[in-house]
Coordinates of C-alpha atoms in Angstrom, one line a residue:
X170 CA 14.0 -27.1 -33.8
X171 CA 17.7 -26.6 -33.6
X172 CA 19.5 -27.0 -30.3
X173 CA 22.8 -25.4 -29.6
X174 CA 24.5 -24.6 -26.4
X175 CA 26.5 -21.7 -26.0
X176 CA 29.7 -23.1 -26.4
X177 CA 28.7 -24.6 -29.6
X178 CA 27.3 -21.3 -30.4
X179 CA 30.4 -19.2 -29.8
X180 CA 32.0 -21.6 -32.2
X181 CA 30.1 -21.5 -35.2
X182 CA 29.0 -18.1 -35.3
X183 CA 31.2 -16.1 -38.1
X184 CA 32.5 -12.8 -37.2
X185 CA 31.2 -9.7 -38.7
X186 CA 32.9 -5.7 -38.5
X187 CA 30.6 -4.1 -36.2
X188 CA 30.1 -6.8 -33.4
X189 CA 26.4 -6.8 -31.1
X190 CA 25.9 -8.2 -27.4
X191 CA 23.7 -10.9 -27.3
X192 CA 22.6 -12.1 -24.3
X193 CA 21.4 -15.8 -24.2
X194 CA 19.3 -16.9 -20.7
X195 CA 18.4 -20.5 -19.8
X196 CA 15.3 -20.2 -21.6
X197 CA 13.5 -21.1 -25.4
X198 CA 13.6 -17.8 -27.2
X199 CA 11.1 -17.9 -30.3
X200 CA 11.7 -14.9 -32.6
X201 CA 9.3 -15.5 -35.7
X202 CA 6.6 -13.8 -36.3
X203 CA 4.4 -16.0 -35.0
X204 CA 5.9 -16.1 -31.7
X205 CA 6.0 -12.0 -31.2
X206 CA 1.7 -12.5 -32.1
X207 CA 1.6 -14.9 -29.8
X208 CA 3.5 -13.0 -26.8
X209 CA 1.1 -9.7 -27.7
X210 CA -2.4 -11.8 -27.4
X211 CA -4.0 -11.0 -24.1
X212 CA -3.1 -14.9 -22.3
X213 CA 0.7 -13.4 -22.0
X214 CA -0.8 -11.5 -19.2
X215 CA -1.3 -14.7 -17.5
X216 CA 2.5 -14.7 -16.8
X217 CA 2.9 -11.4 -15.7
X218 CA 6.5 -11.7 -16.5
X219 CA 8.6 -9.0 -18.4
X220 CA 9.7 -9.8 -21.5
X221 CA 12.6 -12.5 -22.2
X222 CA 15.0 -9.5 -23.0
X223 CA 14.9 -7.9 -19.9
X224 CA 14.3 -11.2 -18.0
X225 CA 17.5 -11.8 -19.1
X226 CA 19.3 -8.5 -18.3
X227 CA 18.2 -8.7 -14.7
X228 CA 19.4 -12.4 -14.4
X229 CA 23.6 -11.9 -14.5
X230 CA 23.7 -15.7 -13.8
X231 CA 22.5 -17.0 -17.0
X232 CA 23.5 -13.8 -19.4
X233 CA 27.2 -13.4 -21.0
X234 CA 28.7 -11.1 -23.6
X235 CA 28.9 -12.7 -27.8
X236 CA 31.2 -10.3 -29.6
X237 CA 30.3 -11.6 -33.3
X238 CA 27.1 -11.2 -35.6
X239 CA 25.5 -14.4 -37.9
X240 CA 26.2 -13.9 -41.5
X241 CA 23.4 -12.5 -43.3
X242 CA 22.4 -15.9 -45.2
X243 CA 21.7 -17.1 -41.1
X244 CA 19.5 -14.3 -40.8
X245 CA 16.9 -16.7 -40.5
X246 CA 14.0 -17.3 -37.1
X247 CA 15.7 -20.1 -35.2
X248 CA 14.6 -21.4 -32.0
X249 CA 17.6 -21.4 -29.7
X250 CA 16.8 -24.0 -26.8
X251 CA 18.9 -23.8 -23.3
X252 CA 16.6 -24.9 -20.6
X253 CA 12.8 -26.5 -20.4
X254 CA 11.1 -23.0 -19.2
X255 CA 9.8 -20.9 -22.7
X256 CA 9.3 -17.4 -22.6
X257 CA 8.2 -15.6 -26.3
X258 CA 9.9 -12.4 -27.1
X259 CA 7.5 -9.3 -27.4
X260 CA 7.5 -7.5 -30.6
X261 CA 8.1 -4.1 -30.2
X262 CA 5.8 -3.1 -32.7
X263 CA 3.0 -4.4 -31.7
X264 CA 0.3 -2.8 -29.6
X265 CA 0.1 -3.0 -26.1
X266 CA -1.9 -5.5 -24.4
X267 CA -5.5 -4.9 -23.1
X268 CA -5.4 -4.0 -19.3
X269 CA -7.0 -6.7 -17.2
X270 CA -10.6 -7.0 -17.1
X271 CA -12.7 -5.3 -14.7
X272 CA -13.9 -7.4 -11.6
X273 CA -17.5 -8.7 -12.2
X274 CA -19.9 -6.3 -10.3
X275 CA -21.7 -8.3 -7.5
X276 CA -25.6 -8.9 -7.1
X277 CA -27.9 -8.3 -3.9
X278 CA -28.2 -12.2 -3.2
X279 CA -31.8 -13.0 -1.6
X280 CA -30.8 -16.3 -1.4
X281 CA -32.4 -18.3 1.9
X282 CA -28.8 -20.4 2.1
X283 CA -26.2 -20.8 1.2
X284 CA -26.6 -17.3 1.5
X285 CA -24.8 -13.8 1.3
X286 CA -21.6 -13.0 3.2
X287 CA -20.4 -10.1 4.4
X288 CA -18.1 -8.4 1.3
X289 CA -15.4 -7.6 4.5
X290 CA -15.0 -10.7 5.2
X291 CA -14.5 -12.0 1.6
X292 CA -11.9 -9.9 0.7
X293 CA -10.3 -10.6 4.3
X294 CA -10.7 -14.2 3.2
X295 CA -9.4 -14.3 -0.8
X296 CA -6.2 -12.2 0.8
X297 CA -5.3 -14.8 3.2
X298 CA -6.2 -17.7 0.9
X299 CA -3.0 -18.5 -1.0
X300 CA -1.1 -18.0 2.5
X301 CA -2.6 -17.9 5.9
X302 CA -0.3 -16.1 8.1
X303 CA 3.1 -17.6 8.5
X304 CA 2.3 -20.9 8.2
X305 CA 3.3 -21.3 4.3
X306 CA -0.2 -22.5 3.5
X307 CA -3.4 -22.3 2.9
X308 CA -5.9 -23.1 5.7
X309 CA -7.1 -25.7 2.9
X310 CA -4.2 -27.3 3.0
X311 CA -3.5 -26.9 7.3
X312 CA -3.3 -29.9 9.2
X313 CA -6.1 -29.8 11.8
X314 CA -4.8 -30.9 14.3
X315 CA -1.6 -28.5 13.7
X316 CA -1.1 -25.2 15.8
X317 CA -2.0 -22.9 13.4
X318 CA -5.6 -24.7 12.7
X319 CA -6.0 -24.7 16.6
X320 CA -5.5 -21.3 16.9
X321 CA -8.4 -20.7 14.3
X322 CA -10.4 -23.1 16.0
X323 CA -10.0 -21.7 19.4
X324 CA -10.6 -18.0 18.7
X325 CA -13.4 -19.2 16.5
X326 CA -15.5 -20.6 19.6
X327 CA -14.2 -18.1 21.8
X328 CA -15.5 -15.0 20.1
X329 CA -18.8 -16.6 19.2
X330 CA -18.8 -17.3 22.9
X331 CA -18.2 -13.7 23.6
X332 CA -21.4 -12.6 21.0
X333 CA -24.2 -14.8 22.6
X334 CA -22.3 -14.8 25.9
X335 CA -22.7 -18.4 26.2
X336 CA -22.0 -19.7 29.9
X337 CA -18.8 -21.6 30.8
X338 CA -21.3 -24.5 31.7
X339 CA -22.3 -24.6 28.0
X340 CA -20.0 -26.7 25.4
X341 CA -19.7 -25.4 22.1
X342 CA -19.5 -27.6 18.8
X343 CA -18.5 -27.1 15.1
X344 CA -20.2 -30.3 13.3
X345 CA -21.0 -31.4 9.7
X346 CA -24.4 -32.6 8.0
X347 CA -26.2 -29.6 8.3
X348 CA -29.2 -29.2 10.9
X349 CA -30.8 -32.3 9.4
X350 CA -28.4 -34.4 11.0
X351 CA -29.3 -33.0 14.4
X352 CA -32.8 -33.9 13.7
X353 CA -31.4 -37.3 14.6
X354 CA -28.4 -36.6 16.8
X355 CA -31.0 -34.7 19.3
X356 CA -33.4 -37.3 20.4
X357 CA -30.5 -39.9 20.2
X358 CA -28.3 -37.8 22.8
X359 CA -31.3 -36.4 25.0
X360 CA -33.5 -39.6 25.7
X361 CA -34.5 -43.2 25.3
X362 CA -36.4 -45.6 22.7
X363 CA -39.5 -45.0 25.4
X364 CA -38.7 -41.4 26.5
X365 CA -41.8 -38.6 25.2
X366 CA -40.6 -35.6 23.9
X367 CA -42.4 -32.6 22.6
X368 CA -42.7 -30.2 19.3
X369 CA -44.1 -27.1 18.8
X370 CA -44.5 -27.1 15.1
X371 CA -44.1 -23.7 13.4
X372 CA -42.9 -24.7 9.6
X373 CA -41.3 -27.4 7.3
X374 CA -38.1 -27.8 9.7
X375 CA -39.6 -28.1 12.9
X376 CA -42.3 -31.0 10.8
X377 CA -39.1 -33.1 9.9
X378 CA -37.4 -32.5 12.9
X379 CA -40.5 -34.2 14.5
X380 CA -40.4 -36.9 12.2
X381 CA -36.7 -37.7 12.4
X382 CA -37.5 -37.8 15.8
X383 CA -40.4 -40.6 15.9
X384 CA -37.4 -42.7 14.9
X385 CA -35.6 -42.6 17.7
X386 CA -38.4 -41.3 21.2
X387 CA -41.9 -41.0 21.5
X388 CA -42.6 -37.7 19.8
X389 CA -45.5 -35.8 19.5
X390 CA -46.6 -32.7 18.2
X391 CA -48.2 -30.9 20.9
X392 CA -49.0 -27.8 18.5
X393 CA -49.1 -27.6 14.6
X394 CA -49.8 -24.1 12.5
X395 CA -50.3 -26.9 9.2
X396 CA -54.0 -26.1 9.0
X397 CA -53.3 -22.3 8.9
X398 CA -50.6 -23.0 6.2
X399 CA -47.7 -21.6 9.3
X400 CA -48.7 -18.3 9.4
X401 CA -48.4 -17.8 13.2
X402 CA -47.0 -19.1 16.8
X403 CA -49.4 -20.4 19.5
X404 CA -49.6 -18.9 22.8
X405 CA -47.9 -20.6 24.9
X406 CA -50.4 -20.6 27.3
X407 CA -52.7 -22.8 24.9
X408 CA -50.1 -25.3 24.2
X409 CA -50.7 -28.7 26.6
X410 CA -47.0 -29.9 27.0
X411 CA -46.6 -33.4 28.7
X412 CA -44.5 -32.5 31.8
X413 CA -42.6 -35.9 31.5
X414 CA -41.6 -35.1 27.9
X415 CA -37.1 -35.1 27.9
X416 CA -37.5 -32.0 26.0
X417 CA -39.5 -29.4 24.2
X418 CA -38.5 -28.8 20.7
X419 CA -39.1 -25.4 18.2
X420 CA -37.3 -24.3 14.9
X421 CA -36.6 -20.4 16.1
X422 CA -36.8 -19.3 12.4
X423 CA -38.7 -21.0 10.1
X424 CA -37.0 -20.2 6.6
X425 CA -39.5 -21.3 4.3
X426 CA -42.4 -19.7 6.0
X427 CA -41.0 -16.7 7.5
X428 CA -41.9 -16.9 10.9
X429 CA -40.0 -16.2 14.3
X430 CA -40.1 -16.8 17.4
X431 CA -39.7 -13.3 19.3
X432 CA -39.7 -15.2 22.9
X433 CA -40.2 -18.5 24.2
X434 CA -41.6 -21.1 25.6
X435 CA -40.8 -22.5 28.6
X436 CA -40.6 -26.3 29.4
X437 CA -42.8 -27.9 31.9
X438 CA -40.8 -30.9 31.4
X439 CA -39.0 -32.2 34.5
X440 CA -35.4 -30.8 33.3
X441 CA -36.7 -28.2 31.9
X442 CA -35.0 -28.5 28.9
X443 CA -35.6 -26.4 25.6
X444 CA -34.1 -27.2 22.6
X445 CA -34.2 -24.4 19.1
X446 CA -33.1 -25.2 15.7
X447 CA -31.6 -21.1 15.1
X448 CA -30.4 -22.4 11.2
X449 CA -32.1 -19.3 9.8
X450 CA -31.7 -16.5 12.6
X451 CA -28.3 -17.6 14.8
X452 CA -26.2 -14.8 15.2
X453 CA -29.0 -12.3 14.0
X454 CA -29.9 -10.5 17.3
X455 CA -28.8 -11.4 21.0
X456 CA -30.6 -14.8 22.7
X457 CA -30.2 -15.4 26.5
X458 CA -28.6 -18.9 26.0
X459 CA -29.3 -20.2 29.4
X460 CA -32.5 -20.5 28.5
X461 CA -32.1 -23.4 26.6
X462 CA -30.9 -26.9 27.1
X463 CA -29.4 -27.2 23.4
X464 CA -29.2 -24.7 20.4
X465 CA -27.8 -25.8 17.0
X466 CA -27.7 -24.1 13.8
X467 CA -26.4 -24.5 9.9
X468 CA -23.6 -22.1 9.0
X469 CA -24.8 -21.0 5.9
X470 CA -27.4 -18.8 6.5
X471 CA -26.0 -15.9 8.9
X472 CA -21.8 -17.2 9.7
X473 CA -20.2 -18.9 6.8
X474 CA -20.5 -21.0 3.8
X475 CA -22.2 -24.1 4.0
X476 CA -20.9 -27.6 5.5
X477 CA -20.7 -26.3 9.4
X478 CA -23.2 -26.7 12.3
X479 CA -22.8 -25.2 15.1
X480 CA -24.2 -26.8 18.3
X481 CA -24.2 -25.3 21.8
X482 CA -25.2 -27.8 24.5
X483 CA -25.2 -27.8 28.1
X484 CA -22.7 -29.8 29.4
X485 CA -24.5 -31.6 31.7
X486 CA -26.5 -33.3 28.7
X487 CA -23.9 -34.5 27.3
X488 CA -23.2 -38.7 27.9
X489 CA -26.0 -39.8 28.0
X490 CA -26.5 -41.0 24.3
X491 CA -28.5 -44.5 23.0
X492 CA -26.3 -47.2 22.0
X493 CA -27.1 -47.1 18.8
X494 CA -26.4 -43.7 18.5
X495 CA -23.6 -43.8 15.6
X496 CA -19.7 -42.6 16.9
X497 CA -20.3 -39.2 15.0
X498 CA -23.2 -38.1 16.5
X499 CA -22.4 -39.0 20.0
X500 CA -21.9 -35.4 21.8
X501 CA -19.3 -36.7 24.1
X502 CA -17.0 -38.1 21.6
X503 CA -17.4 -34.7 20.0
X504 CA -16.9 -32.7 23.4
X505 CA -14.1 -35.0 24.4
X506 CA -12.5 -34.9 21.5
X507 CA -12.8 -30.6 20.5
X508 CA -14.9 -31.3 17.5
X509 CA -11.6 -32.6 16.3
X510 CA -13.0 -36.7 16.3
X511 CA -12.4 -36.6 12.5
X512 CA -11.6 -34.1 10.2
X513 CA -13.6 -31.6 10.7
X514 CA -14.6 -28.6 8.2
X515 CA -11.5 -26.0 8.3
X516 CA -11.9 -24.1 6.0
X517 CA -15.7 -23.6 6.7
X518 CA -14.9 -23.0 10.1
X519 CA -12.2 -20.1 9.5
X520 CA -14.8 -18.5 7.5
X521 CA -17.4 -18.4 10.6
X522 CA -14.8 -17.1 12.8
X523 CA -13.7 -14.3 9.9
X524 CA -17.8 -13.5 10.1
X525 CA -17.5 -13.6 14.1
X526 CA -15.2 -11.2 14.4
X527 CA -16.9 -9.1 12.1
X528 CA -20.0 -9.2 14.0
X529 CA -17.9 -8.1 17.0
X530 CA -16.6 -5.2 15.2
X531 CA -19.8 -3.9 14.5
X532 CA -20.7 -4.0 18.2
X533 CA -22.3 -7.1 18.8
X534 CA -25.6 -8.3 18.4
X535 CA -27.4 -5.5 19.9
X536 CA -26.2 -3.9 17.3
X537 CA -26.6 -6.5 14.6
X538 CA -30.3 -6.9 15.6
X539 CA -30.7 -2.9 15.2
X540 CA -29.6 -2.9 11.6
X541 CA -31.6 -6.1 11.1
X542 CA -34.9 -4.2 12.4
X543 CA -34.5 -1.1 10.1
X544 CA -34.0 -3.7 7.0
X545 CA -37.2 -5.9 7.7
X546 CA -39.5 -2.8 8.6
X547 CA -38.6 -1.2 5.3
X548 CA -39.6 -4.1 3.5
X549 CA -42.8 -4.9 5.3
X550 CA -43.8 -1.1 5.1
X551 CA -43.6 -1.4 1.5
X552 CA -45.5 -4.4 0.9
X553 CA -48.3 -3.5 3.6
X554 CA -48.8 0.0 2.0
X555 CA -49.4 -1.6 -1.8
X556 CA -53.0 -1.6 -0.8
X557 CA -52.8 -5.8 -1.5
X558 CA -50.7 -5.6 -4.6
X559 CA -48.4 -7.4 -2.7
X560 CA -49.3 -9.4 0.5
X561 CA -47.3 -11.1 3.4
X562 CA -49.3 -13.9 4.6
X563 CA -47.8 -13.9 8.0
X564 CA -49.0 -12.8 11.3
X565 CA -48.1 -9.2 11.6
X566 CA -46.3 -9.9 15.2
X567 CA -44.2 -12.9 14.5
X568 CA -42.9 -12.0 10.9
X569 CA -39.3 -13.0 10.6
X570 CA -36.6 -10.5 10.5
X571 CA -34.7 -12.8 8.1
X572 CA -36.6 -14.4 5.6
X573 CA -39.8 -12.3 3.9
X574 CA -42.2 -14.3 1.7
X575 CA -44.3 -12.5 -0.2
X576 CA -46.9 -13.1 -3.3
X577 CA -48.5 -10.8 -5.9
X578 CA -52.2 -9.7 -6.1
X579 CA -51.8 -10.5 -9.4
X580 CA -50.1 -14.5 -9.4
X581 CA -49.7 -14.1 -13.1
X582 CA -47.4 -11.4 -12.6
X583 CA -44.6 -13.5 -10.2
X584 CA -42.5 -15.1 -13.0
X585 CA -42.2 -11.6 -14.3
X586 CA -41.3 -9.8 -11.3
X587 CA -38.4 -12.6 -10.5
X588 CA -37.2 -11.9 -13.8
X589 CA -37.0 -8.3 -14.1
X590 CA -35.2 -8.0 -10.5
X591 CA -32.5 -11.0 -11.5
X592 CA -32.1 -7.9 -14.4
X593 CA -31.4 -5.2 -11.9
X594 CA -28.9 -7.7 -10.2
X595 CA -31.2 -8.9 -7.4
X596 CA -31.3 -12.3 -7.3
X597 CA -32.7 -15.8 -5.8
X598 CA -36.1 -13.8 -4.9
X599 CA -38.1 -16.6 -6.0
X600 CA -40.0 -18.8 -3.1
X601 CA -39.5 -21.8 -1.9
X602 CA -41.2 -24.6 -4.5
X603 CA -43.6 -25.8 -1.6
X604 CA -45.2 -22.2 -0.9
X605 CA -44.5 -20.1 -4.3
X606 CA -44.4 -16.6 -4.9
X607 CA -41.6 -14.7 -3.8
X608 CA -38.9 -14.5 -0.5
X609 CA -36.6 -12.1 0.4
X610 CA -34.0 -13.8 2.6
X611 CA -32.6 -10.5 4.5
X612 CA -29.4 -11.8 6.7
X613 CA -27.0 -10.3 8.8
X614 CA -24.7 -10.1 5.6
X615 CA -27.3 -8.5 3.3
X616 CA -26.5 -4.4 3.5
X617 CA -29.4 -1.6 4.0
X618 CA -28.5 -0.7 0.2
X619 CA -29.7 -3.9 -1.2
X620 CA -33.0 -3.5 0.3
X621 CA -33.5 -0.2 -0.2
X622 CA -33.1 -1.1 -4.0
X623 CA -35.3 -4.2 -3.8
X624 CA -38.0 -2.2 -2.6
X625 CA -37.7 0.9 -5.1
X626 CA -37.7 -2.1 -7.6
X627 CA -40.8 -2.9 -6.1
X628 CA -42.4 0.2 -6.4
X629 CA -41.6 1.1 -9.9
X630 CA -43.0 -2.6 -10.6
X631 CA -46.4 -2.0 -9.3
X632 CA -46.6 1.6 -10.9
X633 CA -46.3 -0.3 -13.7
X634 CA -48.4 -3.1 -13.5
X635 CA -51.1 -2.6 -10.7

C-alpha cells in the first residue's frame, strides 16, 4: 500500500485541462473493486455510517479543494492512507443492501425459573441498558455504593414495600445464593445447636429445607405428604407442632409438585413465629406479611432474573445468629449494612424493581392475583373436562396458581406432546425429571394469550390422539 500525505500529493499529481475536486478525509479510502463488494455485503450495515464520500463532505475539518486530475497511465486503484480509521467507498452500482433482519418472534416460556418476564419491562430494560439515566453508564458498570445505584436500590425496596404492604417493623433484604442458601441462613439466625424447630413438608423444597436444617437445630418433620407423592396440605388442625419449637417452617408454593398454600398455619410455638419459602408464588397475589416471622423468596420466578433473594424479616429476629454462622449469612451484618456488605447483585436488583413498578401499575396484587385466577382456572377446566386424557394429580383445593403439572392418559404420548408444542413456540412444558410428564409454570409474567394458546394446543392434541 502506498502512503502519501496531502502535501506530497498536491505535488506529484500532473495537471490536466478540465480540473475535478477531490476531497481527501483522515481516513483509508479503498477504491478497487474488491473494496466497493466489500462495502455492499450486508456486515457494512454494522457501521451504520454513510458512505466515505459524504463522510467527508459533512466533515469541513479534514476536506480541502485539489484542482488537478492524475494522468491517465495513474488511473490505477491505489489505497491512499491518512489516518488509522478505514472506511470502503460504496459502489454506486451496486444494489442496495438487505434491510435489517426482522427481530426473532418470542415463545410462551413455561419455564418453572428462571422464568418469563414481563415483555414491558424488557424493553424498558434493553433501552436503559447502554445508558441508565444521566449517569454515563450502565447500571452494569454503576458503582454500588454510588448515588445512582442507591437510588435504584431504595425505590426498589420501597415499592415492593408498598405491594405487600410490609410493616415499618419488618426489614427488607436483597441477598444472593438463591433460597437454598436460606435453607441454612434460617435455622442459623433463628435458633441454637439444641433449639427444636418444626416443618410442614408439602414438596421437594420444604424436604431440603428440613434437611439443611438438621445441620444446624433439632428439626423435625411434624407433617410429610411423601407417601401421597405431595398431592395435598394437612389440616392444620391434625398437625401436632411442638410448642417449644423456634419456628414453624412451610414452602408456600411448591414448584415441582404444584401445590399452594391458600392460608396458613399458625404457630403454637412460644414466638409465634412462621417462616414461608414464597420462591415460586411471591409477588403473585397479596399475603398479610405480619403473619409471618420471616418470608424469603428467589427472584427468578415471579420479579427478575435469577441471582437475587429477597428476604423479609422481622426486625426483632434479627441478632441473634450462631457463631458459626458465616459473615454473609448473618442478618444483621446484612441489615446493618443495607444489603450493601459486599457487592451485591445490581443489575438483578434493578430488574426486580423495573417488575415492581410494573406490578404497581397494574394495580397491585389484588389485581395481579385476579389475572392469575382467570389463567389457572382456564387451564385446569381444560384438563379436568378431557374425561382423564389428561389428569392433574393434585388435590382439587390446593392446586397452585403458578405452577400446573400435568400427565397424559396415554404416558407414551408425553415426548410427543412436548415436542409438537416447542413447534407452536411453547416451550419448557416438560416436568420436572423427579415427577415426569408435563408443567405448565403460569407466573405473573406469563400473559392470558399464551395460555389461551396452550390450551387450544391442547385440545387439538387430544382430538387427535385420544
Amino acid at each position: 500500500m502506498l502512503a502519501f500525505s496531502p502535501a506530497h500529493l498536491l505535488t506529484h499529481l500532473s495537471p490536466l485541462p478540465t480540473p475535478a475536486p477531490i476531497k481527501l478525509a483522515t481516513t483509508t479510502t479503498t477504491t478497487s473493486a474488491a473494496a466497493m463488494a466489500a462495502a455492499a455485503s450486508p456486515n457494512a450495515l454494522l457501521l451504520k455510517t454513510p458512505s466515505a464520500t459524504a463522510a467527508a463532505a459533512a466533515s469541513p475539518r479534514t476536506a480541502f479543494p485539489v484542482t488537478t486530475r492524475l494522468p491517465a497511465a495513474a488511473l490505477k486503484p491505489i489505497s491512499i492512507k491518512c489516518a488509522a480509521a478505514t472506511t470502503h467507498v460504496q459502489d454506486p452500482r451496486a444494489p442496495p443492501p438487505p434491510p435489517p433482519a426482522a427481530a426473532q418472534e418470542r415463545v410462551f416460556n413455561f419455564a418453572a425459573g428462571p422464568a418469563v418476564l414481563p415483555e414491558k419491562v424488557l424493553l424498558r430494560a434493553q433501552s436503559e441498558l447502554y445508558v441508565w439515566r444521566e449517569s454515563g453508564m450502565s447500571v452494569m458498570e454503576m458503582s454500588h455504593r454510588g448515588k445512582d445505584f442507591t437510588s435504584i436500590i431504595q425505590k426498589a425496596e420501597a415499592d415492593l414495600r408498598t405491594l405487600l404492604e410490609i410493616p415499618p417493623e419488618y426489614a427488607v433484604l436483597f441477598l444472593q445464593g438463591g433460597a437454598t442458601t436460606q435453607f441454612a441462613a434460617i435455622p442459623l439466625n433463628l435458633c441454637q445447636p439444641d433449639d427444636a424447630v418444626d416443618f410442614i413438608v408439602t414438596g421437594s423444597w420444604g424436604d431440603k429445607a428440613f434437611k439443611e436444617a438438621q445441620k444446624y437445630s433439632k428439626a423435625k418433620v411434624v407433617w410429610s405428604g411423601k407417601a401421597e407423592k405431595y398431592t395435598k396440605i394437612p389440616s392444620f388442625d391434625d398437625v401436632e407442632q411442638n410448642p417449644d419449637a423456634k419456628f414453624l417452617h412451610i414452602c408456600a408454593n411448591e414448584t415441582i409438585h404444584g401445590v399452594e398454600f391458600k392460608n396458613y398455619p399458625v404457630p403454637k410455638n412460644k414466638g409465634g413465629i412462621l417462616v414461608a419459602d414464597m420462591s415460586s408464588n411471591f409477588c403473585s397475589k397479596p399475603v398479610d406479611v405480619s403473619k409471618f416471622g420471616v418470608i424469603y423468596a428467589g427472584a427468578q420466578k415471579n420479579v427478575g432474573p435469577s441471582g437475587v433473594t429477597i428476604v423479609i424479616i422481622r426486625k426483632d429476629l434479627i441478632g441473634n445468629a450462631q457463631g458459626i454462622t458465616p459473615v454473609m449469612l448473618d442478618y444483621k451484618i446484612q441489615a446493618e449494612n443495607a444489603s450493601l456488605y459486599n457487592t451485591p447483585p445490581c443489575y438483578g436488583i434493578y430488574m426486580c424493581g423495573l417488575v415492581f413498578e410494573d406490578l404497581l401499575e397494574q394495580g397491585g396484587l389484588k389485581e395481579v392475583e385476579k389475572k392469575n385466577i382467570k389463567k389457572a382456572e382456564l387451564l385446569y377446566r381444560t384438563i379436568d373436562e378431557s374425561k382423564g386424557f389428561y389428569r392433574c394429580p393434585v388435590e382439587a383445593s390446593v392446586r397452585s396458581l403458578m405452577n400446573v403439572p400435568f400427565t397424559l392418559e396415554k404416558s407414551e404420548l408425553e415426548a410427543e406432546f412436548i415436542k409438537e408444542a416447542a413447534k407452536e413456540k411453547m416451550v419448557q412444558l416438560k416436568g420436572h425429571r423427579s415427577v415426569g410428564g408435563m408443567r405448565a409454570s403460569i407466573y405473573n409474567a406469563m400473559p392470558l394469550a399464551g395460555v389461551e394458546k396452550l390450551v387450544a394446543f391442547m385440545r387439538d392434541f387430544q382430538a387427535r390422539h385420544a
